[in-house]
PDB file of C-alpha atoms in Angstrom:
ATOM      1  CA  MET A   1     -23.279  24.842   0.444  1.00 41.00           C
ATOM      2  CA  SER A   2     -25.371  23.561   3.461  1.00 40.00           C
ATOM      3  CA  ALA A   3     -23.480  22.102   6.805  1.00 39.00           C
ATOM      4  CA  ALA A   4     -24.984  18.994   5.221  1.00 39.00           C
ATOM      5  CA  GLU A   5     -23.754  19.196   1.956  1.00 43.00           C
ATOM      6  CA  SER A   6     -19.880  19.991   3.356  1.00 44.00           C
ATOM      7  CA  ALA A   7     -20.346  16.751   5.583  1.00 41.00           C
ATOM      8  CA  ALA A   8     -21.293  14.538   2.714  1.00 43.00           C
ATOM      9  CA  THR A   9     -18.697  16.200   0.186  1.00 45.00           C
ATOM     10  CA  GLY A  10     -16.228  16.431   3.057  1.00 44.00           C
ATOM     11  CA  HIS A  11     -15.605  20.207   2.633  1.00 45.00           C
ATOM     12  CA  HIS A  12     -16.535  22.638   5.216  1.00 43.00           C
ATOM     13  CA  ALA A  13     -17.650  26.088   3.944  1.00 44.00           C
ATOM     14  CA  PRO A  14     -15.637  29.187   5.722  1.00 43.00           C
ATOM     15  CA  SER A  15     -17.709  31.068   8.138  1.00 43.00           C
ATOM     16  CA  GLY A  16     -14.965  33.791   8.692  1.00 47.00           C
ATOM     17  CA  ASP A  17     -11.457  34.801   7.955  1.00 53.00           C
ATOM     18  CA  GLU A  18     -10.273  32.736  11.498  1.00 61.00           C
ATOM     19  CA  ASP A  19     -12.446  29.635  11.712  1.00 75.00           C
ATOM     20  CA  TRP A  20     -10.409  27.394   9.454  1.00 83.00           C
ATOM     21  CA  ARG A  21      -7.558  28.107  12.059  1.00 84.00           C
ATOM     22  CA  LEU A  22      -7.888  25.337  14.518  1.00 87.00           C
ATOM     23  CA  PHE A  23      -4.725  26.453  16.094  1.00 88.00           C
ATOM     24  CA  ARG A  24      -3.748  29.691  16.694  1.00 86.00           C
ATOM     25  CA  GLY A  25      -0.170  29.197  18.906  1.00 90.00           C
ATOM     26  CA  HIS A  26      -1.318  31.375  21.453  1.00 89.00           C
ATOM     27  CA  GLY A  27      -0.910  28.511  24.241  1.00 90.00           C
ATOM     28  CA  THR A  28      -4.910  29.079  25.570  1.00 90.00           C
ATOM     29  CA  PRO A  29      -6.765  26.586  25.686  1.00 92.00           C
ATOM     30  CA  ARG A  30     -10.103  25.600  24.270  1.00 89.00           C
ATOM     31  CA  PRO A  31     -12.252  23.071  23.178  1.00 91.00           C
ATOM     32  CA  VAL A  32     -11.971  22.960  18.636  1.00 89.00           C
ATOM     33  CA  ALA A  33     -14.485  21.206  16.806  1.00 88.00           C
ATOM     34  CA  PHE A  34     -12.230  19.239  13.656  1.00 89.00           C
ATOM     35  CA  PRO A  35     -13.603  19.463  10.556  1.00 88.00           C
ATOM     36  CA  PRO A  36     -14.243  16.765   8.394  1.00 88.00           C
ATOM     37  CA  ALA A  37     -10.912  14.865   7.186  1.00 89.00           C
ATOM     38  CA  PRO A  38     -10.257  14.727   3.596  1.00 90.00           C
ATOM     39  CA  PRO A  39     -12.279  11.473   2.255  1.00 86.00           C
ATOM     40  CA  TRP A  40      -8.719   9.382   1.709  1.00 82.00           C
ATOM     41  CA  ARG A  41      -7.595  10.526   5.381  1.00 84.00           C
ATOM     42  CA  ARG A  42     -10.114   8.788   7.058  1.00 81.00           C
ATOM     43  CA  LEU A  43     -10.851   6.209   9.118  1.00 76.00           C
ATOM     44  CA  HIS A  44     -12.890   2.892   9.456  1.00 67.00           C
ATOM     45  CA  PRO A  45     -14.147   1.234  11.359  1.00 59.00           C
ATOM     46  CA  GLU A  46     -12.416  -2.860  10.503  1.00 56.00           C
ATOM     47  CA  GLY A  47     -14.489  -4.802   8.157  1.00 54.00           C
ATOM     48  CA  PRO A  48     -14.228  -8.341   7.970  1.00 50.00           C
ATOM     49  CA  GLU A  49     -10.978  -9.028   6.579  1.00 51.00           C
ATOM     50  CA  GLY A  50      -9.179  -6.298   8.999  1.00 50.00           C
ATOM     51  CA  SER A  51      -9.325  -3.176   6.221  1.00 52.00           C
ATOM     52  CA  ARG A  52      -9.653   0.296   8.164  1.00 49.00           C
ATOM     53  CA  THR A  53     -10.799   1.866   5.060  1.00 48.00           C
ATOM     54  CA  ALA A  54     -14.548   1.698   3.609  1.00 45.00           C
ATOM     55  CA  ARG A  55     -13.420   1.959  -0.122  1.00 54.00           C
ATOM     56  CA  PRO A  56     -10.450   2.570  -2.138  1.00 62.00           C
ATOM     57  CA  ARG A  57      -9.778   5.661  -3.834  1.00 72.00           C
ATOM     58  CA  PRO A  58     -10.882   5.909  -7.253  1.00 83.00           C
ATOM     59  CA  TYR A  59      -8.801   5.108  -9.745  1.00 89.00           C
ATOM     60  CA  LEU A  60      -8.438   6.168 -13.262  1.00 90.00           C
ATOM     61  CA  ILE A  61      -5.978   4.372 -15.753  1.00 92.00           C
ATOM     62  CA  ASP A  62      -5.912   4.953 -19.423  1.00 92.00           C
ATOM     63  CA  PRO A  63      -7.173   1.500 -21.844  1.00 93.00           C
ATOM     64  CA  ASP A  64      -3.843   1.091 -23.153  1.00 95.00           C
ATOM     65  CA  ASP A  65      -2.507   0.864 -19.338  1.00 95.00           C
ATOM     66  CA  ALA A  66      -5.132  -1.167 -18.504  1.00 96.00           C
ATOM     67  CA  ASP A  67      -4.136  -3.865 -20.694  1.00 97.00           C
ATOM     68  CA  ILE A  68      -1.173  -4.115 -19.792  1.00 97.00           C
ATOM     69  CA  VAL A  69      -2.484  -4.983 -16.312  1.00 97.00           C
ATOM     70  CA  ASN A  70      -4.633  -7.589 -18.236  1.00 97.00           C
ATOM     71  CA  ALA A  71      -2.025  -8.579 -19.821  1.00 97.00           C
ATOM     72  CA  ALA A  72       0.207  -9.799 -16.396  1.00 97.00           C
ATOM     73  CA  LEU A  73      -3.652 -10.929 -15.558  1.00 97.00           C
ATOM     74  CA  HIS A  74      -3.642 -13.846 -18.201  1.00 97.00           C
ATOM     75  CA  LEU A  75      -0.074 -14.353 -18.061  1.00 96.00           C
ATOM     76  CA  ARG A  76       0.000 -15.153 -14.125  1.00 95.00           C
ATOM     77  CA  ARG A  77       3.358 -12.666 -14.355  1.00 96.00           C
ATOM     78  CA  PRO A  78       4.341  -9.785 -11.648  1.00 97.00           C
ATOM     79  CA  LEU A  79       3.310  -6.383 -12.560  1.00 97.00           C
ATOM     80  CA  LEU A  80       6.745  -4.548 -12.019  1.00 97.00           C
ATOM     81  CA  VAL A  81       4.966  -0.660 -12.503  1.00 97.00           C
ATOM     82  CA  THR A  82       7.741   2.192 -12.172  1.00 94.00           C
ATOM     83  CA  GLY A  83       6.748   6.231 -12.673  1.00 90.00           C
ATOM     84  CA  HIS A  84       7.493   9.436 -10.461  1.00 85.00           C
ATOM     85  CA  PRO A  85       6.289   9.186  -7.354  1.00 81.00           C
ATOM     86  CA  GLY A  86       2.190  10.664  -7.101  1.00 80.00           C
ATOM     87  CA  THR A  87       1.660   8.610 -10.169  1.00 87.00           C
ATOM     88  CA  GLY A  88      -0.664   6.036  -8.906  1.00 89.00           C
ATOM     89  CA  LYS A  89       1.669   2.431  -8.646  1.00 93.00           C
ATOM     90  CA  SER A  90       0.849   1.589  -5.323  1.00 93.00           C
ATOM     91  CA  SER A  91      -3.412   2.856  -5.290  1.00 92.00           C
ATOM     92  CA  LEU A  92      -3.156   0.476  -8.655  1.00 95.00           C
ATOM     93  CA  ALA A  93      -3.231  -2.658  -6.423  1.00 96.00           C
ATOM     94  CA  HIS A  94      -5.828  -1.603  -4.735  1.00 94.00           C
ATOM     95  CA  ALA A  95      -7.459  -0.664  -7.488  1.00 94.00           C
ATOM     96  CA  ILE A  96      -7.099  -4.024  -8.704  1.00 96.00           C
ATOM     97  CA  ALA A  97      -8.103  -6.149  -6.021  1.00 95.00           C
ATOM     98  CA  HIS A  98     -11.688  -3.757  -5.626  1.00 93.00           C
ATOM     99  CA  GLU A  99     -12.296  -4.426  -8.923  1.00 94.00           C
ATOM    100  CA  LEU A 100     -11.641  -8.874  -9.027  1.00 95.00           C
ATOM    101  CA  ALA A 101     -12.745  -8.684  -6.076  1.00 93.00           C
ATOM    102  CA  LEU A 102      -9.949 -10.284  -4.503  1.00 93.00           C
ATOM    103  CA  GLY A 103     -10.058  -9.132  -0.668  1.00 90.00           C
ATOM    104  CA  ARG A 104      -7.891  -7.332   1.087  1.00 90.00           C
ATOM    105  CA  VAL A 105      -4.166  -6.153  -0.168  1.00 94.00           C
ATOM    106  CA  LEU A 106      -1.358  -8.283   1.045  1.00 95.00           C
ATOM    107  CA  HIS A 107       1.358  -5.660   1.359  1.00 96.00           C
ATOM    108  CA  TRP A 108       5.315  -5.757   1.920  1.00 96.00           C
ATOM    109  CA  ALA A 109       7.134  -2.180   2.006  1.00 95.00           C
ATOM    110  CA  VAL A 110      10.939  -2.887   1.401  1.00 96.00           C
ATOM    111  CA  ASN A 111      13.352  -1.150   2.704  1.00 94.00           C
ATOM    112  CA  SER A 112      17.542  -1.506   2.677  1.00 92.00           C
ATOM    113  CA  ARG A 113      17.031  -4.338   5.113  1.00 94.00           C
ATOM    114  CA  SER A 114      14.403  -6.399   3.394  1.00 94.00           C
ATOM    115  CA  THR A 115      14.805 -10.398   3.202  1.00 95.00           C
ATOM    116  CA  LEU A 116      12.970 -12.706   1.322  1.00 96.00           C
ATOM    117  CA  GLN A 117      12.943 -14.899   4.756  1.00 94.00           C
ATOM    118  CA  ASP A 118      11.124 -11.103   6.309  1.00 92.00           C
ATOM    119  CA  ALA A 119       8.000 -11.721   3.240  1.00 95.00           C
ATOM    120  CA  LEU A 120       7.728 -15.733   3.521  1.00 96.00           C
ATOM    121  CA  TYR A 121       7.387 -16.166   7.171  1.00 95.00           C
ATOM    122  CA  HIS A 122       9.099 -15.734  10.867  1.00 93.00           C
ATOM    123  CA  TYR A 123       9.863 -17.795  13.528  1.00 90.00           C
ATOM    124  CA  ASP A 124       9.580 -16.353  16.661  1.00 84.00           C
ATOM    125  CA  ALA A 125      12.385 -19.546  18.153  1.00 80.00           C
ATOM    126  CA  ILE A 126      13.863 -17.027  21.101  1.00 82.00           C
ATOM    127  CA  GLY A 127       9.624 -16.804  22.329  1.00 77.00           C
ATOM    128  CA  ARG A 128       9.244 -20.419  21.743  1.00 76.00           C
ATOM    129  CA  LEU A 129      12.494 -20.832  24.469  1.00 80.00           C
ATOM    130  CA  ARG A 130      11.105 -18.833  26.831  1.00 78.00           C
ATOM    131  CA  GLU A 131       8.087 -20.165  26.374  1.00 72.00           C
ATOM    132  CA  ALA A 132       9.535 -23.972  27.433  1.00 69.00           C
ATOM    133  CA  ASN A 133      11.750 -22.341  30.410  1.00 73.00           C
ATOM    134  CA  LEU A 134       8.547 -20.983  32.025  1.00 68.00           C
ATOM    135  CA  ARG A 135       6.299 -24.316  31.403  1.00 66.00           C
ATOM    136  CA  PRO A 136       8.039 -26.265  33.879  1.00 62.00           C
ATOM    137  CA  ASN A 137       6.426 -24.027  36.763  1.00 60.00           C
ATOM    138  CA  THR A 138       3.015 -24.017  35.252  1.00 59.00           C
ATOM    139  CA  ASP A 139       0.333 -26.561  34.404  1.00 56.00           C
ATOM    140  CA  SER A 140      -0.659 -25.985  31.104  1.00 54.00           C
ATOM    141  CA  SER A 141       0.122 -27.717  28.240  1.00 56.00           C
ATOM    142  CA  GLU A 142       3.020 -26.434  26.066  1.00 56.00           C
ATOM    143  CA  PRO A 143       1.434 -24.527  22.930  1.00 63.00           C
ATOM    144  CA  GLY A 144       2.562 -25.641  19.217  1.00 83.00           C
ATOM    145  CA  ILE A 145       5.318 -24.852  17.187  1.00 87.00           C
ATOM    146  CA  GLY A 146       3.016 -23.187  15.041  1.00 84.00           C
ATOM    147  CA  GLN A 147       2.188 -20.545  18.015  1.00 86.00           C
ATOM    148  CA  TYR A 148       5.733 -19.100  16.823  1.00 88.00           C
ATOM    149  CA  ILE A 149       5.614 -18.893  13.208  1.00 92.00           C
ATOM    150  CA  ARG A 150       3.879 -16.029  11.261  1.00 93.00           C
ATOM    151  CA  LEU A 151       3.266 -16.130   7.542  1.00 95.00           C
ATOM    152  CA  GLY A 152       4.872 -12.581   6.187  1.00 94.00           C
ATOM    153  CA  PRO A 153       2.515 -10.927   3.267  1.00 95.00           C
ATOM    154  CA  LEU A 154       4.134 -13.358   0.405  1.00 96.00           C
ATOM    155  CA  GLY A 155       3.625 -16.555   2.176  1.00 95.00           C
ATOM    156  CA  VAL A 156       0.110 -15.677   2.747  1.00 95.00           C
ATOM    157  CA  ALA A 157      -0.029 -14.907  -0.915  1.00 95.00           C
ATOM    158  CA  LEU A 158       1.372 -18.311  -1.943  1.00 95.00           C
ATOM    159  CA  LEU A 159      -0.943 -20.238   0.460  1.00 93.00           C
ATOM    160  CA  ALA A 160      -3.153 -22.861  -1.067  1.00 86.00           C
ATOM    161  CA  ARG A 161      -6.729 -21.004  -2.084  1.00 85.00           C
ATOM    162  CA  GLY A 162      -9.348 -20.731  -4.804  1.00 86.00           C
ATOM    163  CA  ARG A 163      -9.130 -16.973  -5.703  1.00 91.00           C
ATOM    164  CA  PRO A 164      -5.296 -15.605  -5.782  1.00 94.00           C
ATOM    165  CA  ARG A 165      -4.374 -12.860  -3.803  1.00 94.00           C
ATOM    166  CA  VAL A 166      -2.983  -9.262  -4.916  1.00 96.00           C
ATOM    167  CA  LEU A 167       0.281  -8.450  -3.155  1.00 97.00           C
ATOM    168  CA  LEU A 168       1.940  -5.042  -3.241  1.00 97.00           C
ATOM    169  CA  ILE A 169       5.503  -5.403  -2.689  1.00 97.00           C
ATOM    170  CA  ASP A 170       6.453  -1.582  -2.183  1.00 96.00           C
ATOM    171  CA  GLU A 171       9.611   0.281  -4.136  1.00 95.00           C
ATOM    172  CA  LEU A 172      11.657  -2.969  -4.475  1.00 96.00           C
ATOM    173  CA  ASP A 173      14.546  -0.660  -6.099  1.00 94.00           C
ATOM    174  CA  LYS A 174      15.079   0.319  -2.582  1.00 94.00           C
ATOM    175  CA  GLY A 175      16.131  -3.292  -1.230  1.00 93.00           C
ATOM    176  CA  ASP A 176      19.745  -4.823  -1.409  1.00 93.00           C
ATOM    177  CA  VAL A 177      20.511  -5.795  -5.143  1.00 93.00           C
ATOM    178  CA  ASP A 178      20.381  -8.952  -4.656  1.00 92.00           C
ATOM    179  CA  LEU A 179      16.620  -9.718  -3.193  1.00 94.00           C
ATOM    180  CA  PRO A 180      15.138  -9.273  -7.171  1.00 94.00           C
ATOM    181  CA  ASN A 181      16.857 -12.586  -8.019  1.00 92.00           C
ATOM    182  CA  ASP A 182      16.056 -14.115  -4.343  1.00 93.00           C
ATOM    183  CA  LEU A 183      12.740 -13.506  -5.371  1.00 94.00           C
ATOM    184  CA  LEU A 184      12.998 -15.649  -8.651  1.00 91.00           C
ATOM    185  CA  THR A 185      12.528 -19.179  -7.412  1.00 90.00           C
ATOM    186  CA  VAL A 186       8.992 -18.047  -5.458  1.00 93.00           C
ATOM    187  CA  PHE A 187       7.552 -16.472  -8.441  1.00 91.00           C
ATOM    188  CA  GLU A 188       8.379 -19.318 -10.355  1.00 91.00           C
ATOM    189  CA  GLU A 189       7.855 -22.380  -8.758  1.00 92.00           C
ATOM    190  CA  GLY A 190       4.413 -20.646  -6.404  1.00 93.00           C
ATOM    191  CA  GLU A 191       5.589 -22.681  -3.121  1.00 93.00           C
ATOM    192  CA  PHE A 192       8.375 -22.367  -0.162  1.00 94.00           C
ATOM    193  CA  GLU A 193       9.587 -24.694   2.391  1.00 94.00           C
ATOM    194  CA  ILE A 194       9.414 -23.912   6.181  1.00 94.00           C
ATOM    195  CA  PRO A 195      12.569 -26.290   7.456  1.00 93.00           C
ATOM    196  CA  GLU A 196      11.475 -25.607  11.240  1.00 91.00           C
ATOM    197  CA  LEU A 197       7.904 -27.387  10.556  1.00 91.00           C
ATOM    198  CA  SER A 198       8.977 -29.987   7.762  1.00 90.00           C
ATOM    199  CA  ARG A 199      11.260 -31.484  10.208  1.00 89.00           C
ATOM    200  CA  LEU A 200       8.450 -32.619  12.777  1.00 88.00           C
ATOM    201  CA  PRO A 201       7.409 -35.838  13.082  1.00 86.00           C
ATOM    202  CA  GLU A 202       4.549 -37.618  11.295  1.00 83.00           C
ATOM    203  CA  GLU A 203       2.486 -37.193  13.588  1.00 81.00           C
ATOM    204  CA  HIS A 204       2.665 -33.257  13.430  1.00 82.00           C
ATOM    205  CA  SER A 205       2.396 -33.732   9.783  1.00 86.00           C
ATOM    206  CA  THR A 206      -0.266 -30.663   9.434  1.00 91.00           C
ATOM    207  CA  VAL A 207       0.599 -27.467  11.821  1.00 91.00           C
ATOM    208  CA  HIS A 208      -1.386 -24.429  11.281  1.00 91.00           C
ATOM    209  CA  VAL A 209       0.595 -21.268  11.607  1.00 92.00           C
ATOM    210  CA  ARG A 210      -0.356 -17.132  12.000  1.00 91.00           C
ATOM    211  CA  THR A 211      -0.683 -15.834   9.461  1.00 90.00           C
ATOM    212  CA  ASP A 212       0.303 -11.703   8.109  1.00 80.00           C
ATOM    213  CA  ASP A 213      -4.014 -11.632   7.814  1.00 79.00           C
ATOM    214  CA  PRO A 214      -6.270 -11.271  10.239  1.00 72.00           C
ATOM    215  CA  ASP A 215      -7.956 -14.107  10.081  1.00 66.00           C
ATOM    216  CA  ALA A 216      -7.859 -17.489  11.186  1.00 73.00           C
ATOM    217  CA  PRO A 217      -4.495 -19.481  10.988  1.00 87.00           C
ATOM    218  CA  ALA A 218      -3.481 -21.075   8.142  1.00 91.00           C
ATOM    219  CA  PRO A 219      -2.468 -25.018   7.750  1.00 92.00           C
ATOM    220  CA  VAL A 220       0.817 -26.271   6.353  1.00 92.00           C
ATOM    221  CA  THR A 221       1.546 -30.155   6.016  1.00 92.00           C
ATOM    222  CA  ARG A 222       5.049 -31.082   5.828  1.00 91.00           C
ATOM    223  CA  GLY A 223       6.475 -27.457   5.880  1.00 91.00           C
ATOM    224  CA  HIS A 224       5.395 -26.826   2.742  1.00 94.00           C
ATOM    225  CA  VAL A 225       3.256 -23.882   1.293  1.00 94.00           C
ATOM    226  CA  ARG A 226       2.230 -24.329  -2.370  1.00 93.00           C
ATOM    227  CA  SER A 227      -0.488 -21.938  -3.774  1.00 92.00           C
ATOM    228  CA  HIS A 228      -3.145 -23.337  -6.288  1.00 91.00           C
ATOM    229  CA  GLU A 229      -3.220 -20.299  -7.842  1.00 91.00           C
ATOM    230  CA  PHE A 230      -0.216 -17.619  -9.159  1.00 94.00           C
ATOM    231  CA  PRO A 231      -0.806 -14.498  -6.620  1.00 95.00           C
ATOM    232  CA  VAL A 232      -1.748 -11.019  -8.337  1.00 97.00           C
ATOM    233  CA  VAL A 233       2.113  -9.355  -7.579  1.00 97.00           C
ATOM    234  CA  VAL A 234       2.497  -5.337  -8.038  1.00 98.00           C
ATOM    235  CA  ILE A 235       6.104  -4.534  -7.907  1.00 97.00           C
ATOM    236  CA  THR A 236       6.599  -1.127  -7.774  1.00 97.00           C
ATOM    237  CA  SER A 237       9.736   0.883  -8.263  1.00 94.00           C
ATOM    238  CA  ASN A 238      10.908   4.920  -8.291  1.00 88.00           C
ATOM    239  CA  GLY A 239      13.601   3.929 -10.611  1.00 84.00           C
ATOM    240  CA  GLU A 240      16.553   3.918  -8.205  1.00 83.00           C
ATOM    241  CA  ARG A 241      17.869   1.242  -9.123  1.00 85.00           C
ATOM    242  CA  GLU A 242      18.150  -1.280 -12.289  1.00 90.00           C
ATOM    243  CA  PHE A 243      16.897  -5.144 -11.870  1.00 94.00           C
ATOM    244  CA  PRO A 244      18.960  -7.978 -13.503  1.00 93.00           C
ATOM    245  CA  PRO A 245      18.123  -8.908 -16.757  1.00 94.00           C
ATOM    246  CA  ALA A 246      16.672 -12.430 -15.320  1.00 94.00           C
ATOM    247  CA  PHE A 247      14.216 -10.730 -12.682  1.00 94.00           C
ATOM    248  CA  LEU A 248      12.801  -8.437 -16.157  1.00 95.00           C
ATOM    249  CA  ARG A 249      12.441 -11.264 -18.309  1.00 94.00           C
ATOM    250  CA  ARG A 250       9.534 -12.379 -15.925  1.00 94.00           C
ATOM    251  CA  CYS A 251       7.678  -8.857 -15.071  1.00 96.00           C
ATOM    252  CA  VAL A 252       5.484  -7.265 -17.450  1.00 97.00           C
ATOM    253  CA  ARG A 253       6.247  -3.378 -17.599  1.00 97.00           C
ATOM    254  CA  LEU A 254       3.483  -0.917 -16.905  1.00 97.00           C
ATOM    255  CA  ASP A 255       5.387   2.805 -16.846  1.00 95.00           C
ATOM    256  CA  LEU A 256       2.466   5.617 -15.484  1.00 93.00           C
ATOM    257  CA  PRO A 257       2.599   8.908 -16.801  1.00 89.00           C
ATOM    258  CA  GLU A 258       2.302  12.069 -14.784  1.00 88.00           C
ATOM    259  CA  PRO A 259      -1.164  13.406 -15.436  1.00 89.00           C
ATOM    260  CA  ASP A 260      -1.764  16.131 -17.710  1.00 89.00           C
ATOM    261  CA  GLU A 261      -4.325  19.121 -17.221  1.00 91.00           C
ATOM    262  CA  GLU A 262      -6.860  17.418 -18.718  1.00 93.00           C
ATOM    263  CA  ARG A 263      -6.204  13.905 -16.508  1.00 91.00           C
ATOM    264  CA  LEU A 264      -5.393  16.189 -13.584  1.00 92.00           C
ATOM    265  CA  ARG A 265      -9.513  17.754 -13.624  1.00 93.00           C
ATOM    266  CA  ASP A 266     -10.624  14.497 -14.293  1.00 93.00           C
ATOM    267  CA  ILE A 267      -8.534  13.717 -10.665  1.00 91.00           C
ATOM    268  CA  VAL A 268      -9.797  16.094  -8.321  1.00 92.00           C
ATOM    269  CA  THR A 269     -13.584  15.379  -9.840  1.00 93.00           C
ATOM    270  CA  ALA A 270     -13.225  11.586  -8.774  1.00 91.00           C
ATOM    271  CA  HIS A 271     -12.162  12.437  -5.581  1.00 91.00           C
ATOM    272  CA  LEU A 272     -13.569  15.663  -5.097  1.00 91.00           C
ATOM    273  CA  GLY A 273     -16.964  15.709  -7.111  1.00 91.00           C
ATOM    274  CA  HIS A 274     -16.905  18.231 -10.206  1.00 92.00           C
ATOM    275  CA  GLU A 275     -18.192  21.448  -8.183  1.00 91.00           C
ATOM    276  CA  ALA A 276     -14.776  21.465  -7.076  1.00 90.00           C
ATOM    277  CA  LEU A 277     -13.141  22.261  -9.963  1.00 92.00           C
ATOM    278  CA  HIS A 278     -14.778  25.718  -9.988  1.00 89.00           C
ATOM    279  CA  ASP A 279     -12.299  28.322  -9.076  1.00 86.00           C
ATOM    280  CA  ILE A 280      -9.266  26.341  -9.268  1.00 89.00           C
ATOM    281  CA  ASP A 281      -7.900  27.297 -12.260  1.00 91.00           C
ATOM    282  CA  ASP A 282      -5.037  29.303 -10.557  1.00 89.00           C
ATOM    283  CA  LEU A 283      -3.850  26.504  -8.188  1.00 90.00           C
ATOM    284  CA  LEU A 284      -4.034  23.851 -11.272  1.00 91.00           C
ATOM    285  CA  GLU A 285      -1.708  26.589 -13.460  1.00 90.00           C
ATOM    286  CA  GLU A 286       0.722  26.846 -10.160  1.00 88.00           C
ATOM    287  CA  PHE A 287       0.918  23.283 -10.074  1.00 89.00           C
ATOM    288  CA  LEU A 288       1.804  22.643 -13.637  1.00 89.00           C
ATOM    289  CA  GLY A 289       4.139  25.806 -13.775  1.00 87.00           C
ATOM    290  CA  ARG A 290       6.274  24.089 -10.456  1.00 86.00           C
ATOM    291  CA  ARG A 291       5.976  20.470 -11.736  1.00 85.00           C
ATOM    292  CA  ALA A 292       9.284  18.657 -12.794  1.00 75.00           C
ATOM    293  CA  PRO A 293       9.885  15.039 -13.093  1.00 65.00           C
ATOM    294  CA  GLY A 294       9.457  13.582  -9.854  1.00 62.00           C
ATOM    295  CA  GLU A 295       9.015  17.100  -7.857  1.00 79.00           C
ATOM    296  CA  LEU A 296       5.438  16.695  -7.174  1.00 85.00           C
ATOM    297  CA  ALA A 297       2.888  14.110  -6.656  1.00 87.00           C
ATOM    298  CA  THR A 298      -0.556  14.232  -7.653  1.00 89.00           C
ATOM    299  CA  ASP A 299      -2.215  14.252  -4.152  1.00 89.00           C
ATOM    300  CA  GLN A 300      -0.999  17.387  -3.258  1.00 91.00           C
ATOM    301  CA  LEU A 301      -2.855  19.367  -5.960  1.00 91.00           C
ATOM    302  CA  LEU A 302      -5.622  17.091  -4.576  1.00 92.00           C
ATOM    303  CA  ASN A 303      -4.456  18.775  -0.836  1.00 92.00           C
ATOM    304  CA  ALA A 304      -4.264  22.330  -2.194  1.00 91.00           C
ATOM    305  CA  VAL A 305      -7.919  21.924  -3.950  1.00 92.00           C
ATOM    306  CA  PHE A 306      -9.035  20.711  -0.270  1.00 92.00           C
ATOM    307  CA  LEU A 307      -8.040  23.286   1.638  1.00 91.00           C
ATOM    308  CA  ARG A 308      -8.944  26.326  -0.822  1.00 88.00           C
ATOM    309  CA  LYS A 309     -13.046  24.412  -1.219  1.00 87.00           C
ATOM    310  CA  GLY A 310     -12.963  24.510   2.424  1.00 85.00           C
ATOM    311  CA  GLY A 311     -11.951  27.992   2.790  1.00 84.00           C
ATOM    312  CA  ILE A 312      -8.427  28.245   3.663  1.00 86.00           C
ATOM    313  CA  ASP A 313      -6.547  31.216   1.704  1.00 81.00           C
ATOM    314  CA  LEU A 314      -3.931  29.049   0.044  1.00 80.00           C
ATOM    315  CA  ASP A 315      -2.268  32.912  -1.331  1.00 77.00           C
ATOM    316  CA  ALA A 316      -1.600  33.681   2.257  1.00 63.00           C
ATOM    317  CA  GLY A 317       2.132  33.601   3.467  1.00 63.00           C
ATOM    318  CA  ARG A 318       4.087  30.623   2.946  1.00 76.00           C
ATOM    319  CA  LEU A 319       0.586  27.852   3.047  1.00 77.00           C
ATOM    320  CA  LEU A 320       0.832  27.317  -0.672  1.00 83.00           C
ATOM    321  CA  ASP A 321       4.752  26.578  -0.699  1.00 85.00           C
ATOM    322  CA  ALA A 322       4.055  24.095   2.330  1.00 86.00           C
ATOM    323  CA  VAL A 323       1.710  22.176   0.545  1.00 89.00           C
ATOM    324  CA  LEU A 324       3.180  21.946  -3.005  1.00 86.00           C
ATOM    325  CA  HIS A 325       6.604  21.587  -1.671  1.00 84.00           C
ATOM    326  CA  GLN A 326       8.849  19.411  -3.338  1.00 78.00           C
ATOM    327  CA  LEU A 327       9.688  16.115  -3.077  1.00 76.00           C
ATOM    328  CA  GLY A 328      13.110  16.052  -4.211  1.00 67.00           C
ATOM    329  CA  GLY A 329      16.556  17.465  -2.390  1.00 56.00           C
ATOM    330  CA  ALA A 330      17.421  17.951   1.771  1.00 52.00           C
ATOM    331  CA  VAL A 331      15.022  19.338   3.906  1.00 46.00           C
TER     332      VAL A 331
END
């Protein structure tokens, strides 16, 4: 493979046993030319919507699973996606947004401290009070309250627009046990209120607030955010917690299976090109042999194939164990 071909595909051809070892641990400084990063680890200048990725990673989905996605789109219901780590749950949201030209995905990563308020909006009351205390010492006018309110990802998804936005609620099962039920009213009504704005006098009925998007501030009238179209909501879960029946009744369920050998080969081809399938049978066999439910992810195989195609000897020492490490258990 030529140098030009290597740069185009994201691979670097081996030119010697030591060339791939950028770090050698001998403490002697030396300038090093970094090889091209894997396609899925490349950063790009920000686009018009603030995205730093030129295009989403290729996404493969079975027709039956795609039909479930379509059912959720037609019903305007959240899509609850379950499956082991690495099966493509989060990537599905980006694939939908890209294929339907719905813009940048709004992302809410849930943790044990997440609340519905976090996803809807944040009011910086302390910042506004601090500005008010400093204002008497300056001749400038006081900024409007909209400067201190920022819509979160769910709040932005519910703004009145002609076309829906895609909202990814990632790992909802990591949140508080009451969080799914807290979401029900918002999912059903498609609106919410910002009390700090609804209490303003009539002359301030419309306020422009900041958003979780990098675009222009959004107008909010009388403190109410009302969507014209329900957003496309993709909720992921690793199965760490059961969800209440009332919540499940309002979702469309999709369980993504672990890919078999044929699908793994298709995934490698989609990300690294057909030539990447050459001489990786041992990696596939090793991956499938080590894989137990939830203990290896598909992107780990992609990492191993990328290193192999870069001329790195994955059979040397502990390198393969480091790349294909189990995801469960103590570290």
